[in-house]
């Protein structure tokens, strides 16, 4: 029995020692012992490589604007662990997490003694989420973000109202496969019988795999640039504006506050799914709710401007596709700036192409490491870079403080890479960039 929040959190994190154990049997065992909470809630399931968190946020914000109470399960966290289980964007309290840990701990101990073995950290958190939302009568819908892959992901025991698969890239290849098609097959594992699936996958081979899996399950299939499409896109200083064409209607001048052309695709997925929920009379979602929800949607760590003067941006670009999107936005928006980049990554990622793309846009690139078991060493990242202005930094905390203090009006600082790194950086930068400092103009979300 845990008596303190930190004690419960330490127990959860200690389960990282079990690593990743794909499969659903441990989750099914725990759900059976908990009287199947996953079957007592309405859900939407979102998988993919890039854009899952943003799409969750767009859909959640739309539903909130329509007057509904929405639970979300996301990973990893950016500012605090509790945000992984949230209601209307508000993380559960420390006391709630403590109570959940005390519910799941006896099951984990008992499961440890079976041939299935103990549950992983992610399985424990997922079980906590199912139990919490099933016993929270205020929640009208829960949006579950896939943790890894899809087919064998811990969340894949739900039968959602609809499934969404965002864009797919070559990530976690050591587990999911080395080709777009192999990864798409794993992602498509979340598609359920007769359950609509919306996707923004661009790679032709990957898209075809998802379509084939949808056909096998008799799942209605809606693909970007076919069933729904984007036109008249313009980038704004504060986000993006675009027109969305769907089977049923055209919605003009949809505005989002998240920056990047790729975010219009995530928003299009969310709107298309919301329209389906409305058309099937599952929820009452007006055009006004869609417009308002899109504009107010905010997701931390995705091309997030932390300070305008000096200009400081953080972006959790942790794979090829994410880096490509970041470089595109920097080139199109800030060609008149000297761009200084700070990059950290996990050592099991494919790093060559990512660093090569950053080399092209960076006037200076600095490599750092951080306190995480899989973090790559700064010197190893430095060796990959071909930049003529590069360095490896021992302490990113003191380095960022110095860089921010020395930035002038023609320079900008971009901190990017692993989301685990971003989750350490953002609270640290929040302490550096003081809102009452007259020399710093803070971006307010």
Short mmCIF file of N, CA, C and O in Angstrom, two decimals, residues 158-243:
data_model
loop_
_atom_site.label_atom_id
_atom_site.label_comp_id
_atom_site.label_asym_id
_atom_site.label_seq_id
_atom_site.Cartn_x
_atom_site.Cartn_y
_atom_site.Cartn_z
N UNK A 158 -9.42 -2.00 -26.72
CA UNK A 158 -10.67 -1.25 -26.81
C UNK A 158 -11.36 -1.50 -28.15
O UNK A 158 -10.73 -1.93 -29.12
N UNK A 159 -12.64 -1.23 -28.18
CA UNK A 159 -13.42 -1.27 -29.42
C UNK A 159 -13.99 0.12 -29.63
O UNK A 159 -15.10 0.44 -29.20
N UNK A 160 -13.22 0.96 -30.31
CA UNK A 160 -13.55 2.39 -30.39
C UNK A 160 -14.70 2.68 -31.35
O UNK A 160 -15.08 1.85 -32.17
N UNK A 161 -15.21 3.91 -31.23
CA UNK A 161 -16.22 4.39 -32.18
C UNK A 161 -15.59 4.62 -33.55
O UNK A 161 -16.24 4.44 -34.58
N UNK A 162 -14.34 5.03 -33.56
CA UNK A 162 -13.59 5.20 -34.79
C UNK A 162 -12.10 5.14 -34.48
O UNK A 162 -11.68 5.36 -33.34
N UNK A 163 -11.31 4.81 -35.49
CA UNK A 163 -9.85 4.77 -35.35
C UNK A 163 -9.23 5.81 -36.29
O UNK A 163 -9.77 6.10 -37.35
N UNK A 164 -8.11 6.36 -35.86
CA UNK A 164 -7.37 7.34 -36.66
C UNK A 164 -5.92 6.91 -36.73
O UNK A 164 -5.32 6.55 -35.71
N UNK A 165 -5.36 6.92 -37.94
CA UNK A 165 -3.94 6.62 -38.11
C UNK A 165 -3.28 7.82 -38.79
O UNK A 165 -3.57 8.13 -39.94
N UNK A 166 -2.42 8.51 -38.05
CA UNK A 166 -1.73 9.68 -38.58
C UNK A 166 -0.62 9.24 -39.52
O UNK A 166 -0.53 8.07 -39.89
N UNK A 167 0.24 10.18 -39.89
CA UNK A 167 1.31 9.84 -40.82
C UNK A 167 2.26 8.79 -40.23
O UNK A 167 2.38 8.67 -39.01
N UNK A 168 2.91 8.04 -41.09
CA UNK A 168 3.78 6.94 -40.67
C UNK A 168 5.21 7.19 -41.15
O UNK A 168 5.44 7.64 -42.28
N UNK A 169 6.17 6.92 -40.27
CA UNK A 169 7.57 7.04 -40.62
C UNK A 169 8.36 5.85 -40.12
O UNK A 169 7.83 4.95 -39.48
N UNK A 170 9.65 5.85 -40.43
CA UNK A 170 10.54 4.75 -40.03
C UNK A 170 11.05 5.00 -38.62
O UNK A 170 12.14 5.53 -38.42
N UNK A 171 10.24 4.61 -37.65
CA UNK A 171 10.58 4.81 -36.25
C UNK A 171 10.36 3.49 -35.51
O UNK A 171 9.49 2.70 -35.88
N UNK A 172 11.15 3.25 -34.47
CA UNK A 172 11.09 1.99 -33.71
C UNK A 172 11.23 0.78 -34.64
O UNK A 172 10.55 -0.23 -34.49
N UNK A 173 12.16 0.89 -35.58
CA UNK A 173 12.31 -0.17 -36.59
C UNK A 173 12.80 -1.48 -35.98
O UNK A 173 12.56 -2.55 -36.54
N UNK A 174 13.47 -1.40 -34.84
CA UNK A 174 13.96 -2.62 -34.19
C UNK A 174 12.81 -3.47 -33.65
O UNK A 174 12.97 -4.67 -33.39
N UNK A 175 11.63 -2.85 -33.50
CA UNK A 175 10.47 -3.57 -32.98
C UNK A 175 9.39 -3.74 -34.05
O UNK A 175 8.79 -4.81 -34.18
N UNK A 176 9.16 -2.68 -34.84
CA UNK A 176 8.02 -2.67 -35.75
C UNK A 176 8.34 -3.11 -37.18
O UNK A 176 7.43 -3.39 -37.94
N UNK A 177 9.63 -3.16 -37.54
CA UNK A 177 9.98 -3.55 -38.90
C UNK A 177 10.79 -2.46 -39.58
O UNK A 177 10.80 -1.30 -39.17
N UNK A 178 11.48 -2.83 -40.64
CA UNK A 178 12.41 -1.92 -41.31
C UNK A 178 11.84 -1.21 -42.53
O UNK A 178 12.52 -0.41 -43.15
N UNK A 179 10.60 -1.50 -42.90
CA UNK A 179 10.00 -0.87 -44.07
C UNK A 179 8.72 -0.15 -43.67
O UNK A 179 8.11 -0.44 -42.63
N UNK A 180 8.31 0.80 -44.51
CA UNK A 180 7.06 1.51 -44.27
C UNK A 180 5.89 0.53 -44.24
O UNK A 180 4.96 0.68 -43.44
N UNK A 181 5.94 -0.47 -45.11
CA UNK A 181 4.85 -1.44 -45.18
C UNK A 181 4.75 -2.28 -43.91
O UNK A 181 3.65 -2.53 -43.40
N UNK A 182 5.89 -2.71 -43.39
CA UNK A 182 5.87 -3.51 -42.15
C UNK A 182 5.34 -2.69 -40.98
O UNK A 182 4.54 -3.17 -40.17
N UNK A 183 5.79 -1.44 -40.89
CA UNK A 183 5.33 -0.56 -39.81
C UNK A 183 3.84 -0.27 -39.95
O UNK A 183 3.09 -0.28 -38.97
N UNK A 184 3.40 -0.04 -41.19
CA UNK A 184 1.98 0.23 -41.43
C UNK A 184 1.12 -0.95 -41.01
O UNK A 184 0.01 -0.77 -40.48
N UNK A 185 1.60 -2.16 -41.22
CA UNK A 185 0.85 -3.35 -40.80
C UNK A 185 0.64 -3.35 -39.29
O UNK A 185 -0.46 -3.69 -38.80
N UNK A 186 1.68 -2.98 -38.55
CA UNK A 186 1.56 -2.93 -37.10
C UNK A 186 0.60 -1.82 -36.67
O UNK A 186 -0.23 -2.00 -35.77
N UNK A 187 0.72 -0.64 -37.32
CA UNK A 187 -0.18 0.47 -36.99
C UNK A 187 -1.63 0.11 -37.30
O UNK A 187 -2.55 0.47 -36.56
N UNK A 188 -1.84 -0.59 -38.41
CA UNK A 188 -3.20 -0.95 -38.85
C UNK A 188 -3.85 -1.97 -37.92
O UNK A 188 -5.05 -2.23 -38.04
N UNK A 189 -3.07 -2.50 -36.99
CA UNK A 189 -3.62 -3.46 -36.05
C UNK A 189 -4.69 -2.88 -35.14
O UNK A 189 -5.43 -3.63 -34.48
N UNK A 190 -4.82 -1.54 -35.09
CA UNK A 190 -5.86 -0.95 -34.25
C UNK A 190 -7.21 -0.91 -34.95
O UNK A 190 -8.22 -0.60 -34.31
N UNK A 191 -7.25 -1.21 -36.24
CA UNK A 191 -8.52 -1.17 -36.98
C UNK A 191 -9.40 -2.32 -36.51
O UNK A 191 -8.96 -3.47 -36.45
N UNK A 192 -10.64 -2.01 -36.19
CA UNK A 192 -11.58 -3.02 -35.71
C UNK A 192 -12.68 -3.28 -36.73
O UNK A 192 -12.91 -2.48 -37.64
N UNK A 193 -13.34 -4.42 -36.60
CA UNK A 193 -14.41 -4.82 -37.51
C UNK A 193 -15.48 -3.74 -37.62
O UNK A 193 -15.98 -3.23 -36.62
N UNK A 194 -15.79 -3.37 -38.87
CA UNK A 194 -16.88 -2.44 -39.17
C UNK A 194 -16.73 -1.08 -38.48
O UNK A 194 -17.71 -0.35 -38.31
N UNK A 195 -15.51 -0.74 -38.12
CA UNK A 195 -15.24 0.53 -37.43
C UNK A 195 -14.46 1.46 -38.36
O UNK A 195 -13.37 1.11 -38.80
N UNK A 196 -15.00 2.63 -38.67
CA UNK A 196 -14.34 3.53 -39.63
C UNK A 196 -12.92 3.88 -39.21
O UNK A 196 -12.62 4.01 -38.01
N UNK A 197 -12.06 4.05 -40.21
CA UNK A 197 -10.69 4.46 -39.95
C UNK A 197 -10.36 5.64 -40.86
O UNK A 197 -10.66 5.63 -42.06
N UNK A 198 -9.78 6.68 -40.27
CA UNK A 198 -9.35 7.87 -40.99
C UNK A 198 -7.82 7.91 -40.96
O UNK A 198 -7.22 7.69 -39.91
N UNK A 199 -7.21 8.21 -42.10
CA UNK A 199 -5.74 8.19 -42.13
C UNK A 199 -5.18 9.32 -42.99
O UNK A 199 -5.80 9.74 -43.97
N UNK A 200 -3.99 9.79 -42.59
CA UNK A 200 -3.26 10.80 -43.36
C UNK A 200 -1.91 10.25 -43.81
O UNK A 200 -0.99 11.01 -44.09
N UNK A 201 -1.80 8.94 -43.89
CA UNK A 201 -0.54 8.31 -44.30
C UNK A 201 -0.23 8.66 -45.75
O UNK A 201 -1.07 8.50 -46.63
N UNK A 202 0.99 9.15 -46.00
CA UNK A 202 1.37 9.60 -47.34
C UNK A 202 2.07 8.52 -48.15
O UNK A 202 1.88 8.43 -49.37
N UNK A 203 2.90 7.72 -47.52
CA UNK A 203 3.68 6.73 -48.25
C UNK A 203 2.73 5.76 -48.95
O UNK A 203 1.89 5.12 -48.30
N UNK A 204 2.84 5.61 -50.29
CA UNK A 204 1.88 4.78 -51.04
C UNK A 204 1.81 3.34 -50.54
O UNK A 204 0.71 2.79 -50.38
N UNK A 205 2.97 2.73 -50.31
CA UNK A 205 2.97 1.35 -49.85
C UNK A 205 2.32 1.19 -48.49
O UNK A 205 1.53 0.27 -48.27
N UNK A 206 2.65 2.12 -47.57
CA UNK A 206 2.06 2.07 -46.24
C UNK A 206 0.55 2.30 -46.29
O UNK A 206 -0.22 1.62 -45.61
N UNK A 207 0.15 3.26 -47.11
CA UNK A 207 -1.27 3.57 -47.25
C UNK A 207 -2.05 2.38 -47.79
O UNK A 207 -3.16 2.07 -47.34
N UNK A 208 -1.46 1.68 -48.74
CA UNK A 208 -2.11 0.50 -49.32
C UNK A 208 -2.27 -0.61 -48.29
O UNK A 208 -3.28 -1.32 -48.28
N UNK A 209 -1.27 -0.78 -47.44
CA UNK A 209 -1.36 -1.79 -46.39
C UNK A 209 -2.53 -1.49 -45.46
O UNK A 209 -3.31 -2.39 -45.09
N UNK A 210 -2.66 -0.23 -45.07
CA UNK A 210 -3.76 0.15 -44.18
C UNK A 210 -5.11 -0.06 -44.86
O UNK A 210 -6.05 -0.56 -44.25
N UNK A 211 -5.18 0.29 -46.11
CA UNK A 211 -6.43 0.08 -46.87
C UNK A 211 -6.78 -1.40 -46.95
O UNK A 211 -7.94 -1.79 -46.78
N UNK A 212 -5.77 -2.24 -47.17
CA UNK A 212 -6.01 -3.69 -47.25
C UNK A 212 -6.51 -4.24 -45.91
O UNK A 212 -7.44 -5.05 -45.87
N UNK A 213 -5.91 -3.78 -44.82
CA UNK A 213 -6.33 -4.25 -43.51
C UNK A 213 -7.74 -3.77 -43.16
O UNK A 213 -8.51 -4.48 -42.53
N UNK A 214 -8.06 -2.55 -43.60
CA UNK A 214 -9.41 -2.03 -43.39
C UNK A 214 -10.43 -2.87 -44.15
O UNK A 214 -11.51 -3.20 -43.63
N UNK A 215 -10.08 -3.24 -45.39
CA UNK A 215 -10.99 -4.04 -46.21
C UNK A 215 -11.23 -5.41 -45.58
O UNK A 215 -12.37 -5.92 -45.58
N UNK A 216 -10.18 -6.01 -45.02
CA UNK A 216 -10.31 -7.32 -44.37
C UNK A 216 -11.27 -7.26 -43.19
O UNK A 216 -11.96 -8.25 -42.88
N UNK A 217 -11.32 -6.11 -42.53
CA UNK A 217 -12.16 -5.98 -41.35
C UNK A 217 -13.49 -5.28 -41.67
O UNK A 217 -14.24 -4.92 -40.77
N UNK A 218 -13.72 -5.07 -42.97
CA UNK A 218 -14.95 -4.39 -43.41
C UNK A 218 -15.11 -3.04 -42.72
O UNK A 218 -16.21 -2.62 -42.35
N UNK A 219 -13.99 -2.36 -42.55
CA UNK A 219 -13.97 -1.06 -41.90
C UNK A 219 -14.00 0.05 -42.95
O UNK A 219 -13.13 0.09 -43.82
N UNK A 220 -14.99 0.94 -42.92
CA UNK A 220 -15.00 2.07 -43.86
C UNK A 220 -13.67 2.83 -43.80
O UNK A 220 -13.16 3.09 -42.70
N UNK A 221 -13.15 3.17 -44.95
CA UNK A 221 -11.78 3.70 -45.05
C UNK A 221 -11.80 5.10 -45.64
O UNK A 221 -12.33 5.32 -46.73
N UNK A 222 -11.23 6.06 -44.92
CA UNK A 222 -11.22 7.46 -45.35
C UNK A 222 -9.78 7.97 -45.35
O UNK A 222 -9.13 8.05 -44.31
N UNK A 223 -9.30 8.34 -46.55
CA UNK A 223 -7.89 8.70 -46.71
C UNK A 223 -7.75 10.17 -47.12
O UNK A 223 -8.52 10.67 -47.95
N UNK A 224 -6.75 10.85 -46.53
CA UNK A 224 -6.44 12.22 -46.90
C UNK A 224 -6.14 12.32 -48.39
O UNK A 224 -5.46 11.46 -48.95
N UNK A 225 -6.65 13.37 -49.02
CA UNK A 225 -6.53 13.65 -50.45
C UNK A 225 -7.44 12.79 -51.31
O UNK A 225 -7.39 12.88 -52.54
N UNK A 226 -8.28 11.98 -50.67
CA UNK A 226 -9.32 11.24 -51.39
C UNK A 226 -10.67 11.53 -50.76
O UNK A 226 -11.49 12.25 -51.33
N UNK A 227 -10.92 10.96 -49.60
CA UNK A 227 -12.20 11.18 -48.91
C UNK A 227 -12.29 12.59 -48.33
O UNK A 227 -13.39 13.14 -48.18
N UNK A 228 -11.16 13.16 -47.95
CA UNK A 228 -11.12 14.54 -47.46
C UNK A 228 -9.80 15.17 -47.90
O UNK A 228 -8.80 14.46 -48.09
N UNK A 229 -9.81 16.48 -48.09
CA UNK A 229 -8.60 17.13 -48.62
C UNK A 229 -8.51 18.57 -48.12
O UNK A 229 -9.49 19.16 -47.65
N UNK A 230 -7.30 19.13 -48.25
CA UNK A 230 -6.99 20.47 -47.77
C UNK A 230 -6.67 21.36 -48.96
O UNK A 230 -5.98 20.95 -49.90
N UNK A 231 -7.15 22.60 -48.92
CA UNK A 231 -6.78 23.58 -49.94
C UNK A 231 -6.65 24.95 -49.29
O UNK A 231 -6.97 25.13 -48.11
N UNK A 232 -6.16 25.91 -50.08
CA UNK A 232 -6.06 27.31 -49.63
C UNK A 232 -5.33 27.45 -48.30
O UNK A 232 -5.72 28.25 -47.45
N UNK A 233 -4.26 26.68 -48.15
CA UNK A 233 -3.49 26.76 -46.90
C UNK A 233 -2.58 27.98 -46.89
O UNK A 233 -1.89 28.26 -47.86
N UNK A 234 -2.58 28.69 -45.78
CA UNK A 234 -1.68 29.81 -45.58
C UNK A 234 -1.10 29.74 -44.17
O UNK A 234 -1.80 29.39 -43.23
N UNK A 235 0.17 30.07 -44.06
CA UNK A 235 0.79 30.13 -42.75
C UNK A 235 0.63 31.52 -42.16
O UNK A 235 0.82 32.52 -42.85
N UNK A 236 0.27 31.56 -40.88
CA UNK A 236 0.13 32.81 -40.15
C UNK A 236 1.25 32.90 -39.11
O UNK A 236 1.88 31.91 -38.79
N UNK A 237 1.43 34.09 -38.57
CA UNK A 237 2.42 34.23 -37.50
C UNK A 237 2.04 33.39 -36.29
O UNK A 237 2.90 32.91 -35.54
N UNK A 238 0.74 33.21 -36.11
CA UNK A 238 0.24 32.52 -34.91
C UNK A 238 -0.31 31.12 -35.20
O UNK A 238 -0.95 30.52 -34.34
N UNK A 239 -0.09 30.59 -36.40
CA UNK A 239 -0.61 29.27 -36.72
C UNK A 239 -0.81 29.05 -38.20
O UNK A 239 0.02 29.47 -39.01
N UNK A 240 -1.91 28.43 -38.57
CA UNK A 240 -2.21 28.10 -39.96
C UNK A 240 -3.68 28.34 -40.23
O UNK A 240 -4.52 28.27 -39.32
N UNK A 241 -4.02 28.59 -41.50
CA UNK A 241 -5.41 28.71 -41.92
C UNK A 241 -5.60 27.92 -43.21
O UNK A 241 -4.70 27.89 -44.06
N UNK A 242 -6.74 27.22 -43.34
CA UNK A 242 -6.93 26.36 -44.51
C UNK A 242 -8.42 26.08 -44.72
O UNK A 242 -9.26 26.37 -43.86
N UNK A 243 -8.70 25.51 -45.89
CA UNK A 243 -10.05 25.05 -46.21
C UNK A 243 -10.04 23.53 -46.22
O UNK A 243 -9.10 22.91 -46.75
#
